[in-house]
Short mmCIF file of C-alpha atoms and ligand atoms in Angstrom, two decimals:
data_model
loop_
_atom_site.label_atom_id
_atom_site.label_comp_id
_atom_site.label_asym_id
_atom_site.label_seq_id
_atom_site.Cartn_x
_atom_site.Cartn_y
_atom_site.Cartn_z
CA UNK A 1 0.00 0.00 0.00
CA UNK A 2 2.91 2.55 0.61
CA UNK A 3 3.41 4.58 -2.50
CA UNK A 4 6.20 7.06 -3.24
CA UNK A 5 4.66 7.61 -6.75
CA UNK A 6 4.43 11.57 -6.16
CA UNK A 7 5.06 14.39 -8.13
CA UNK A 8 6.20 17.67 -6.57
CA UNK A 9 8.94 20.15 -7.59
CA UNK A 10 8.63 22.12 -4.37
CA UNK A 11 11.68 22.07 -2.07
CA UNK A 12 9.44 22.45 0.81
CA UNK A 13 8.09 19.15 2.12
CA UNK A 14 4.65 19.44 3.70
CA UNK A 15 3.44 18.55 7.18
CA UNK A 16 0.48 16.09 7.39
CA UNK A 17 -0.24 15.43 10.98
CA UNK A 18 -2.76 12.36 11.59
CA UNK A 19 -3.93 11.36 15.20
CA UNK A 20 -5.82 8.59 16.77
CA UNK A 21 -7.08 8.43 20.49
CA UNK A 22 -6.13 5.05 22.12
CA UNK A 23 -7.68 3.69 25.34
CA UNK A 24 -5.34 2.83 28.05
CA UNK A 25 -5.95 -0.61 27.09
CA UNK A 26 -4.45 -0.43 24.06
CA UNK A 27 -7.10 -1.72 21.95
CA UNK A 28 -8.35 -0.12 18.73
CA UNK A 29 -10.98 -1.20 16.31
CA UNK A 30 -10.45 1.06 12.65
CA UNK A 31 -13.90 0.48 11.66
CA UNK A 32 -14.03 -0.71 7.50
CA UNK A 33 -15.15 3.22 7.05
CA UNK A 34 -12.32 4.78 9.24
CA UNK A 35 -10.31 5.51 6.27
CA UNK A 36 -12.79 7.27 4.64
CA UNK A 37 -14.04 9.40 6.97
CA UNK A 38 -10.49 10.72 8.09
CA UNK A 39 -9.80 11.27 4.25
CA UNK A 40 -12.32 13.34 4.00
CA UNK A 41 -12.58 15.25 7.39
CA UNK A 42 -8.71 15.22 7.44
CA UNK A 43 -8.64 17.04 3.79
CA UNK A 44 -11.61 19.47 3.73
CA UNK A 45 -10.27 20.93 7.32
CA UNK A 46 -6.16 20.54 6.06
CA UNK A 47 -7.26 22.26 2.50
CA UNK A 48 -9.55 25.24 4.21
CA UNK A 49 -7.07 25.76 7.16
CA UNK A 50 -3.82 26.11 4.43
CA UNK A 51 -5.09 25.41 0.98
CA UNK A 52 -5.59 29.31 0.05
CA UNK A 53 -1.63 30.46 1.94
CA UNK A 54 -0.36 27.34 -0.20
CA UNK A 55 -1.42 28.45 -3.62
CA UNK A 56 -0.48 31.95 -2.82
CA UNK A 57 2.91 31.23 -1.60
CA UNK A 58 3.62 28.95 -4.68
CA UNK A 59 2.53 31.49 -7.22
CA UNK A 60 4.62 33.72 -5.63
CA UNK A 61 7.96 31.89 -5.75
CA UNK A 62 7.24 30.92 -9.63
CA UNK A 63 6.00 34.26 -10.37
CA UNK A 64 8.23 37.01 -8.05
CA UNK A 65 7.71 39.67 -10.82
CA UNK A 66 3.83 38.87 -9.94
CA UNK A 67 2.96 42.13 -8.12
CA UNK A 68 5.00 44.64 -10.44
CA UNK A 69 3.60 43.05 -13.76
CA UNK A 70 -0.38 42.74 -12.64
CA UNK A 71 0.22 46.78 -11.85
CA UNK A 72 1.28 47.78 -15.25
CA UNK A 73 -0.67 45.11 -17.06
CA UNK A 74 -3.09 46.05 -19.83
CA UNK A 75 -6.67 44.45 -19.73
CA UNK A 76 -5.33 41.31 -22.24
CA UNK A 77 -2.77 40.59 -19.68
CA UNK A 78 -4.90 40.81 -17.01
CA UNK A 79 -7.04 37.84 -18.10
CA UNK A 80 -3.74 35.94 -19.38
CA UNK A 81 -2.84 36.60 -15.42
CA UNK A 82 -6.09 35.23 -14.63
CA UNK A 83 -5.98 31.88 -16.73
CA UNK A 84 -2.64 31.49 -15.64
CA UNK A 85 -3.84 31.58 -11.65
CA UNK A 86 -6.43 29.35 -12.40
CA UNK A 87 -4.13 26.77 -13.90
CA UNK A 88 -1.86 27.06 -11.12
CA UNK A 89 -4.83 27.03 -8.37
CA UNK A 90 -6.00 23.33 -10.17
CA UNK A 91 -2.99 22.16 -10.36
CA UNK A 92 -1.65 22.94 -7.06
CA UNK A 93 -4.95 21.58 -5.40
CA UNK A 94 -4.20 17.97 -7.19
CA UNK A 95 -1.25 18.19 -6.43
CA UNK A 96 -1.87 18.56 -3.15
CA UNK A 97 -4.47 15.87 -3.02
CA UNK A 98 -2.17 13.35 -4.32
CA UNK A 99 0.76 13.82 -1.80
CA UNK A 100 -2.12 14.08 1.07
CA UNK A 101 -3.73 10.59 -0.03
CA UNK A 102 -0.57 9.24 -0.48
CA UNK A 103 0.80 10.02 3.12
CA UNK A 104 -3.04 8.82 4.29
CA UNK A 105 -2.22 5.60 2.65
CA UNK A 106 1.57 5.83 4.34
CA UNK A 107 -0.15 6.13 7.92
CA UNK A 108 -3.11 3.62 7.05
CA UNK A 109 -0.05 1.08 6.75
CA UNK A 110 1.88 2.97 9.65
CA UNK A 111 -0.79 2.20 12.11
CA UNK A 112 -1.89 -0.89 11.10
CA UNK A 113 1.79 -2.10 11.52
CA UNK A 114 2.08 -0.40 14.73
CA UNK A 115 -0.80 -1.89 16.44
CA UNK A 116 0.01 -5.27 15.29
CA UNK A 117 3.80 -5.26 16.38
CA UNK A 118 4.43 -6.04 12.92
CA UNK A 119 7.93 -7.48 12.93
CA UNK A 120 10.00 -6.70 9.62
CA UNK A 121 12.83 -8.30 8.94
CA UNK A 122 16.08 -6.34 8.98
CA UNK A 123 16.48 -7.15 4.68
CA UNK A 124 12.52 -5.45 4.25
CA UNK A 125 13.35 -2.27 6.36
CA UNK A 126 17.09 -1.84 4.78
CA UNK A 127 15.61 -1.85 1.74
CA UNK A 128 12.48 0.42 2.58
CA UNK A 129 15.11 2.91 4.26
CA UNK A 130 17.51 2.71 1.07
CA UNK A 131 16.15 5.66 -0.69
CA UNK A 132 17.23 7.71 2.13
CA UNK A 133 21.10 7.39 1.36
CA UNK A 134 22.60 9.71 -0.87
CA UNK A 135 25.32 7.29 -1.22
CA UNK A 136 23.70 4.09 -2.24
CA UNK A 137 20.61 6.00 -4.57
CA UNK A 138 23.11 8.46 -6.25
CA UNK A 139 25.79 8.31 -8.86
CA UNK A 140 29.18 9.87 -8.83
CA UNK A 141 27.80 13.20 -10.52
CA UNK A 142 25.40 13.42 -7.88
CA UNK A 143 27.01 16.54 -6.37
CA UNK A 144 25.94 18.57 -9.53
CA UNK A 145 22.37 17.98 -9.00
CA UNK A 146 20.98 21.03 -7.34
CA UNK A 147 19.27 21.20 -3.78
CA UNK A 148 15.89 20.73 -5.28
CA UNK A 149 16.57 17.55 -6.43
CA UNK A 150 18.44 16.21 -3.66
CA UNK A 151 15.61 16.87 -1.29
CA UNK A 152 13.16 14.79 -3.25
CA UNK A 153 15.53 11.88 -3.58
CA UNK A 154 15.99 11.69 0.62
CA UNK A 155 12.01 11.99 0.55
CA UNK A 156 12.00 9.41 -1.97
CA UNK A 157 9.97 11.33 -4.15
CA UNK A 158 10.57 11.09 -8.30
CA UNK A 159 13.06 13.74 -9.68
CA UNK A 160 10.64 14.38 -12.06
CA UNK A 161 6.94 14.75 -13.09
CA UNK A 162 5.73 11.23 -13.27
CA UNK A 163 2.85 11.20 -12.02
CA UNK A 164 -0.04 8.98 -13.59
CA UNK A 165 -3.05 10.73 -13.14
CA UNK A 166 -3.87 12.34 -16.12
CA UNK A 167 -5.10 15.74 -14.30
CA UNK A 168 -1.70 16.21 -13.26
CA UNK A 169 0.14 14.80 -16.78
CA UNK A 170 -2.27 17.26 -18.66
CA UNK A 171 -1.42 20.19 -16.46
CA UNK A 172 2.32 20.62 -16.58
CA UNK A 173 2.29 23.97 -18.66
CA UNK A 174 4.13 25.68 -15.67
CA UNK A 175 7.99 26.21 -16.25
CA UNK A 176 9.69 23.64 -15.23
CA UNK A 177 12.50 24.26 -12.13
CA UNK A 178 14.99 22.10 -13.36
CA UNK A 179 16.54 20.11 -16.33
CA UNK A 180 14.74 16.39 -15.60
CA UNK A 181 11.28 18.41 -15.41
CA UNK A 182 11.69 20.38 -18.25
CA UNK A 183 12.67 16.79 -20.72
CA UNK A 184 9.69 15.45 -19.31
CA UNK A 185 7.46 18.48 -19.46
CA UNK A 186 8.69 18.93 -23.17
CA UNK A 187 6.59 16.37 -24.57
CA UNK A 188 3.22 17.07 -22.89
CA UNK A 189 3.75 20.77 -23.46
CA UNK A 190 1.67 21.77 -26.44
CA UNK A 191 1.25 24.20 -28.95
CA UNK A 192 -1.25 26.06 -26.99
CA UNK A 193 1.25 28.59 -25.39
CA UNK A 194 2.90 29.70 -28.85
CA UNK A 195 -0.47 30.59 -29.84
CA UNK A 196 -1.16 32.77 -26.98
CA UNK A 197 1.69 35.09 -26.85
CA UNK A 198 0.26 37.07 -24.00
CA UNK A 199 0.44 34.58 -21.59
CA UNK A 200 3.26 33.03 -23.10
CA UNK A 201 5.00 36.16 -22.42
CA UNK A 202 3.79 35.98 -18.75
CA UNK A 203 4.91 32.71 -18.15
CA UNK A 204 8.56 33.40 -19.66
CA UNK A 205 8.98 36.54 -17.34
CA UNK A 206 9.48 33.91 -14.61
CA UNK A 207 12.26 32.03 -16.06
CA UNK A 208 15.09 34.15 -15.60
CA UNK A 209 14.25 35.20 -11.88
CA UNK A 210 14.08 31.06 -11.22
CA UNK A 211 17.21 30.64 -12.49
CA UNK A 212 19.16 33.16 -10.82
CA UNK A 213 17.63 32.55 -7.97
CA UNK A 214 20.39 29.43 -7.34
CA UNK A 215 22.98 29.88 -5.29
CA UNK A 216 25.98 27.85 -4.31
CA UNK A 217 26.41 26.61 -0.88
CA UNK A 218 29.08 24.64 -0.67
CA UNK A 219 31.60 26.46 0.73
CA UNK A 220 29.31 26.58 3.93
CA UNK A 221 28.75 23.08 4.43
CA UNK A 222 30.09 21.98 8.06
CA UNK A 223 33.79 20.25 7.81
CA UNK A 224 32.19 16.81 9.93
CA UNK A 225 29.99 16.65 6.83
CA UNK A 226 32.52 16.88 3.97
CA UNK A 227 35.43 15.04 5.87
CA UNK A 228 33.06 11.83 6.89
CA UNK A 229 33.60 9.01 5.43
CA UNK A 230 29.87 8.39 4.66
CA UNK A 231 28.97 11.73 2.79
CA UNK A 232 26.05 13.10 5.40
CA UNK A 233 25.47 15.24 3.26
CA UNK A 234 21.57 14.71 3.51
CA UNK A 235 21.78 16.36 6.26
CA UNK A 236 22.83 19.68 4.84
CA UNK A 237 20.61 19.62 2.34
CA UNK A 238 17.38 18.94 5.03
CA UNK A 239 18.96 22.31 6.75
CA UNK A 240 15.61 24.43 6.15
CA UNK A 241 13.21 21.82 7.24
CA UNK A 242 15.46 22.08 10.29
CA UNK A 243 15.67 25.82 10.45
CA UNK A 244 13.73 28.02 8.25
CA UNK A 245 16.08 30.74 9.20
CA UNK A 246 19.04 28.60 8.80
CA UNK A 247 21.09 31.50 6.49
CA UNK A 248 20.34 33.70 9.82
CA UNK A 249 23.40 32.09 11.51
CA UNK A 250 22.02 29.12 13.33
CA UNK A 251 24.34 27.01 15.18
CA UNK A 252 24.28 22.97 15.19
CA UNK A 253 26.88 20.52 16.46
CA UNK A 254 27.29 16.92 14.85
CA UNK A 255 24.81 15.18 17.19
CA UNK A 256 22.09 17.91 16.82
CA UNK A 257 22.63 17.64 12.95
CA UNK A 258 20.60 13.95 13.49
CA UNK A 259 18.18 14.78 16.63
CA UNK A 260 16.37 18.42 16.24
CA UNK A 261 13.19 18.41 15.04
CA UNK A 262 12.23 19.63 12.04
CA UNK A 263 10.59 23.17 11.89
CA UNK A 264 6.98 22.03 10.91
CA UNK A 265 6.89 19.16 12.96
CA UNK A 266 8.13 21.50 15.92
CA UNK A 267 5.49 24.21 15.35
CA UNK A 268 2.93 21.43 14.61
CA UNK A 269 3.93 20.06 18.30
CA UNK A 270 4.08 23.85 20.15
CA UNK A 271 0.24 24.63 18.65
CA UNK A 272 -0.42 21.10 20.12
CA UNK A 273 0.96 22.20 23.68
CA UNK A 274 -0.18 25.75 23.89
CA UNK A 275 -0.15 27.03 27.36
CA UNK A 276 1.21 29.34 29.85
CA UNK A 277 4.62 27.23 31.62
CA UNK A 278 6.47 24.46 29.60
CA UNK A 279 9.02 22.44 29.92
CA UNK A 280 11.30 21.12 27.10
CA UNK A 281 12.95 18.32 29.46
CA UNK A 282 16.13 17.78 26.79
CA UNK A 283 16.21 20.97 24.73
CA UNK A 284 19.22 20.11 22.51
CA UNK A 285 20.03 23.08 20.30
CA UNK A 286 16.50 24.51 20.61
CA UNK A 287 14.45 23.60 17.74
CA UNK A 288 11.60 22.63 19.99
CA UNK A 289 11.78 25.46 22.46
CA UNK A 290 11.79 28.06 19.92
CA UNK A 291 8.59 27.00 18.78
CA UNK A 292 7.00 26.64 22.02
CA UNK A 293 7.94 30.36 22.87
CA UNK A 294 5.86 31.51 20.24
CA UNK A 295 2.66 29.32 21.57
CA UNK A 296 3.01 29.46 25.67
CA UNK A 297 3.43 31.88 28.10
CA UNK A 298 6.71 31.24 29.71
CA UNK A 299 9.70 27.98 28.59
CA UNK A 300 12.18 26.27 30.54
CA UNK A 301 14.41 24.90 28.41
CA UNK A 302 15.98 21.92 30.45
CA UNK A 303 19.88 20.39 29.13
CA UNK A 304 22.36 18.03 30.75
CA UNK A 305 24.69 19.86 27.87
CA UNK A 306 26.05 23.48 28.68
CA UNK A 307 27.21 23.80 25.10
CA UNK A 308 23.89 22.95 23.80
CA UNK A 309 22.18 25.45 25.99
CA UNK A 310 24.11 27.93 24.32
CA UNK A 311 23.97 26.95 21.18
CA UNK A 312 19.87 27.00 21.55
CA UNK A 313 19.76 30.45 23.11
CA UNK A 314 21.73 31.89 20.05
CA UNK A 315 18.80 30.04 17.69
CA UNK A 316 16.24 31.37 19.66
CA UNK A 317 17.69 34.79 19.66
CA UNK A 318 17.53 34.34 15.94
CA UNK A 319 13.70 33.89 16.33
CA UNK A 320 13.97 36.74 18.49
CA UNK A 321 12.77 34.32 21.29
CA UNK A 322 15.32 34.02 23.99
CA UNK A 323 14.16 36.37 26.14
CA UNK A 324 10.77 33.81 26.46
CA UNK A 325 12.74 31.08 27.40
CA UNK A 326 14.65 30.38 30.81
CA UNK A 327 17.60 28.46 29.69
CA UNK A 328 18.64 25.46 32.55
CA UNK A 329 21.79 23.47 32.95
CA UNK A 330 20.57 20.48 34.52
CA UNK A 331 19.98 16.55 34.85
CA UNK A 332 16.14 16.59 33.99
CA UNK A 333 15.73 13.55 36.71
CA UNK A 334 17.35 15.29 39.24
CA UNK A 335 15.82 18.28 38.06
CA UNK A 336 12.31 16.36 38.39
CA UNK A 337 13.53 15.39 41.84
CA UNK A 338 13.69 18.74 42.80
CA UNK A 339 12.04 21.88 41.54
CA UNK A 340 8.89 22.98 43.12
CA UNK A 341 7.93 24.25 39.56
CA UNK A 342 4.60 22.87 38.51
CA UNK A 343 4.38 24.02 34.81
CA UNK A 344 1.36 23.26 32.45
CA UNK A 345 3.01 21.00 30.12
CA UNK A 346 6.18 18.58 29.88
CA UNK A 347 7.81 17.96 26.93
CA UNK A 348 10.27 15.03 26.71
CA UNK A 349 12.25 14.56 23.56
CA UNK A 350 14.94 12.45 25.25
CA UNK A 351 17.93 10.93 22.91
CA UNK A 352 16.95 8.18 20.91
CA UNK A 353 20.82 6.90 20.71
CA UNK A 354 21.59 8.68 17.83
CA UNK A 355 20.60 7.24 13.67
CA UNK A 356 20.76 3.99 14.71
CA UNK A 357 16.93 3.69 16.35
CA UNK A 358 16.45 3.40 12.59
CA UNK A 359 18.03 -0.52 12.08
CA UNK A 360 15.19 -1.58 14.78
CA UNK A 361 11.98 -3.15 13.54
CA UNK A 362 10.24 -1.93 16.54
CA UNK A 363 12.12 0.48 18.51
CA UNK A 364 11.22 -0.81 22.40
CA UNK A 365 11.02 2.53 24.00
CA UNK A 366 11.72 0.50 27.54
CA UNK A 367 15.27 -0.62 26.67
CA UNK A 368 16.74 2.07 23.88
CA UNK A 369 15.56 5.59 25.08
CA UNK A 370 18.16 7.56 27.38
CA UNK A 371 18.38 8.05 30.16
CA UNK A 372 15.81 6.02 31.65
CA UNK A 373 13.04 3.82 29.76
CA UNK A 374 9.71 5.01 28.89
CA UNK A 375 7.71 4.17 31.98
CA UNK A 376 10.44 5.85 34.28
CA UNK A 377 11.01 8.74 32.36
CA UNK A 378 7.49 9.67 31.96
CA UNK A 379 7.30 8.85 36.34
CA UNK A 380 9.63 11.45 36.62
CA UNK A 381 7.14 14.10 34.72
CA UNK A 382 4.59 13.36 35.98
CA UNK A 383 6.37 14.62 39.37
CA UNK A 384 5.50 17.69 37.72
CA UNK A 385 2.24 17.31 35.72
CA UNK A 386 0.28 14.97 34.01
CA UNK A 387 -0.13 16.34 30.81
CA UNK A 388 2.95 15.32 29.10
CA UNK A 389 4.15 15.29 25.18
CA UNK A 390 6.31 12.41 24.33
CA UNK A 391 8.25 12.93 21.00
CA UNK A 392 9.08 9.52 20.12
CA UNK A 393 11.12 7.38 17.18
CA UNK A 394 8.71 6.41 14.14
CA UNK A 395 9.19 2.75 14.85
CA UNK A 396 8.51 2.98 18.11
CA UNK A 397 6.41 -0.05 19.31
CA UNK A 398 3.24 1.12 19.73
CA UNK A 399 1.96 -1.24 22.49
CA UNK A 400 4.87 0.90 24.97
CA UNK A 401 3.39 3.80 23.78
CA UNK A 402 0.17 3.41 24.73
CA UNK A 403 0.97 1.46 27.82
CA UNK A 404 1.86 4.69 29.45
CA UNK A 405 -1.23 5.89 29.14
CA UNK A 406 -2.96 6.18 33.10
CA UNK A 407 -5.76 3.70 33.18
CA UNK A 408 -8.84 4.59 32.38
CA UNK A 409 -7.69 7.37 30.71
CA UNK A 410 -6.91 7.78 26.94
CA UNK A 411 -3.54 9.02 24.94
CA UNK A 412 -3.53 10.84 21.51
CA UNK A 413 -1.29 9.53 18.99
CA UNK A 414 0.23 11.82 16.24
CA UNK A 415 1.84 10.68 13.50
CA UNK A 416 4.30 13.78 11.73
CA UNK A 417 4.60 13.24 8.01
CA UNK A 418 6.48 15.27 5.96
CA UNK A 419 4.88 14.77 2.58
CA UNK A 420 4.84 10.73 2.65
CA UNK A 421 7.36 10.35 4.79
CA UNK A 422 6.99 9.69 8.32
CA UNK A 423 8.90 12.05 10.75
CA UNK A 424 8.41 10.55 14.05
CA UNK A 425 5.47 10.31 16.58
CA UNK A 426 4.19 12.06 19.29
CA UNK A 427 2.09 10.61 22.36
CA UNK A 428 0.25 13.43 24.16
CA UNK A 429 -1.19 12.34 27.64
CA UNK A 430 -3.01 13.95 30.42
CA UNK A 431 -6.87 15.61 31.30
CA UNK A 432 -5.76 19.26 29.93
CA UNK A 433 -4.23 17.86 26.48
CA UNK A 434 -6.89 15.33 25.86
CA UNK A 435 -10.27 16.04 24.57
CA UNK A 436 -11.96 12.28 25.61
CA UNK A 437 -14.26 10.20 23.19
CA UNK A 438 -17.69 10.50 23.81
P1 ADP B 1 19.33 11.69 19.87
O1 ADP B 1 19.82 10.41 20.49
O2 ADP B 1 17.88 11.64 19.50
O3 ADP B 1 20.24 12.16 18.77
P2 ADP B 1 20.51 13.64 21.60
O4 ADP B 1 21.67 12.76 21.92
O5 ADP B 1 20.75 14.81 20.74
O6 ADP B 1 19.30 12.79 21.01
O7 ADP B 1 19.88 14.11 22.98
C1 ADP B 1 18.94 15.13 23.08
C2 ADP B 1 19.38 16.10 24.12
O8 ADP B 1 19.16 15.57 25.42
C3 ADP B 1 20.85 16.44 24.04
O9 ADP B 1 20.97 17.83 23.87
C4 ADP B 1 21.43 15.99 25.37
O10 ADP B 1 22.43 16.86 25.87
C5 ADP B 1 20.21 16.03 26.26
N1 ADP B 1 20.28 15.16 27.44
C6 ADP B 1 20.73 13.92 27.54
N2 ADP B 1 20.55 13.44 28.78
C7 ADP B 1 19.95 14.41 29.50
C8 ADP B 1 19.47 14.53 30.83
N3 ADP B 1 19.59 13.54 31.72
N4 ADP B 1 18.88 15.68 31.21
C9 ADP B 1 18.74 16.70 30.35
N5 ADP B 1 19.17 16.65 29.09
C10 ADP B 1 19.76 15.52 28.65
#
């Protein structure tokens, strides 16, 4: 059922956040109609929520000259602006609708897996995971490829437009962004736009300001990354999912290179956890705590890690943040132990040991996280209050998850994709954070 059949040429992957209550029991029943109801509820409210900032934000990156043009247009160009809009409003929307059903499909599987303890062999999940290496799916030119590209081969998404319905085949009139689009666009572009030379004149006007809007990086990729022996260079090239304000100045060290969150998935989590006093038990370089400043009142950022500390209150002075967020040295357990502090919300992200959570089947949150398991880790906040986020590996096994649920009670399970591709998961528990089933 997992597909990576997609078409996209935006740089930009999109969150899709699905959750599912579970009873402290652990048992679920997905009803024959479940998928269909959460297809459609899930899409009308994604679509009406972002659909509209989407399409405008994507007409403005292919179309930058947009605003000067439509001023000094004539009443022909107007209408050629007009077609053009439309075209880009369908096509965006199916596009859209493709890479939305697809990641649907992608946590269909996800869950089903999860709640069964599926266990994969090693040979099925190496070769699920091998799209994600530059190294293994790349050839020896594959520095030359630009950004663009590299970022849909780590999503595993097609280089080019391939995609098989024939709404999106039929609607690839837009300029292509790069070299494999445009030899693939070539044949299904038709005649149409020669005979228009209005709006093929408005479409060309966008060319040049595509192109020169590449720039080479190189020069400012980190020396750990370069001088590995396994390029890592993925993780360069994932550096504005990370931080959106990367170019800013923001500061990473090796380790945080593989464990901060990315952006959407943070935000996605900090609207989740609104409130006035939160704690981010294992801040790391910050990518988490800069989002929650923007949602609560008040965050104590919590790390064993002085250097880390630092390193996040730099990022979050780059949010212009910091001055939300009371940076801590400490052990969160002892910390825990401790404090008479009884904030809203605790967030644990604690270290997963690093990329290698990844060659589990089923990551057993009891014996891998650091530096406790599950069920003592989530004791210790509790010390502090019962409404707890839990940011958790994407194989985690599921029955752990919910097992830390208080009985009786339910937790929320949400599943972060970024277009089809499955992030990581977070288990929210407690009264304030979960709205019960009636
Ligand atoms: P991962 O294994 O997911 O890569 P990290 O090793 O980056 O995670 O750990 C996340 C953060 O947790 C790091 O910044 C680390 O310093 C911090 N950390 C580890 N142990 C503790 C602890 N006991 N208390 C507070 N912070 C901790």
């Amino acid at each position: 059922m997992n597909s990576h059949y997609l078409s996209t040429s935006r740089n930009n992957p999109q969150l899709y956040a699905f959750s599912q209550l579970f009873e402290s029991s652990g048992y679920v029943d997905l009803q024959p109609e479940w998928k269909e109801q959460v297809q459609q509820t899930a899409w009308l409210e994604f679509w009406r929520r972002e659909g509209h900032e989407l399409l405008e934000v994507n007409w403005h990156r292919q179309h930058p000259d947009y605003k000067l043009a439509i001023e000094l247009a004539s009443v022909e160009e107007r209408a050629s602006w007009q077609q053009l809009w439309e075209e880009h409003a369908s096509d965006q929307s199916a596009v859209f609708w493709h890479i939305f059903s697809c990641a649907l499909d992608n946590y269909e599987q996800d869950l089903i897996n999860g709640l069964r303890g599926v266990e994969q062999s090693l040979k099925e999940i190496d070769e699920n995971l091998t799209h994600l290496y530059i190294e293994r799916s790349e050839s020896s030119d594959s520095e030359s490829l630009d950004d663009e590209q590299q970022q849909l081969r780590l999503l595993g998404l097609p280089t080019s437009f391939g995609v098989q319905t024939e709404r999106i085949k039929h609607k690839s009139k837009r300029q292509p962004a790069n070299e494999s689009e445009s030899e693939c666009d070539a044949n299904s572009l038709n005649m149409d736009n020669d005979n228009n030379e209005i709006l093929h004149a408005v479409q060309t006007r966008t060319i040049k300001k595509t192109k020169d809007k590449k720039k080479n990086n190189k020069s400012r990729i980190p020396h750990f990354m370069r001088d590995n022996e396994k390029p890592l260079l993925k993780y360069w090239l994932k550096r504005f999912s990370l931080f959106s304000r990367f170019d800013q100045g923001i500061q990473l060290d090796p380790e945080s290179w593989y464990s901060v969150t990315p952006e959407k998935v943070a935000r996605q989590t900090a609207r989740r956890l609104a409130c006035d006093v939160i704690v981010d038990a294992f801040c790391g370089c910050g990518g988490n705590a800069i989002q929650f400043a923007k949602t609560c009142g008040r965050v104590i950022a919590i790390d064993i890690d002085a250097g880390k500390l630092a390193m996040a209150k730099h990022n979050a002075g780059i949010y212009g943040v910091a001055h939300k967020i009371d940076f801590i040295q400490a052990d969160f357990l002892q910390f825990a132990s401790s404090t008479s502090l009884r904030p809203d919300v605790v967030f644990l992200s604690p270290p997963w040991g690093g990329p290698d959570y990844l060659k589990q089947a089923n990551f057993d949150i009891e014996q891998c996280l650091l530096p406790l398991g599950a069920k003592q880790l989530i004791q210790y906040a509790r010390r502090l209050t019962n409404n707890i986020g839990f940011f958790l590996p994407r194989n985690s096994n599921l029955k752990q998850v919910i097992a830390l649920t208080h009985p009786g009670q339910q937790c929320e399970m949400e599943y972060n994709y970024l277009n089809v591709r499955l992030v990581a998961i977070t288990a929210y528990y407690g009264d304030s954070l979960i709205i019960p089933k009636k």
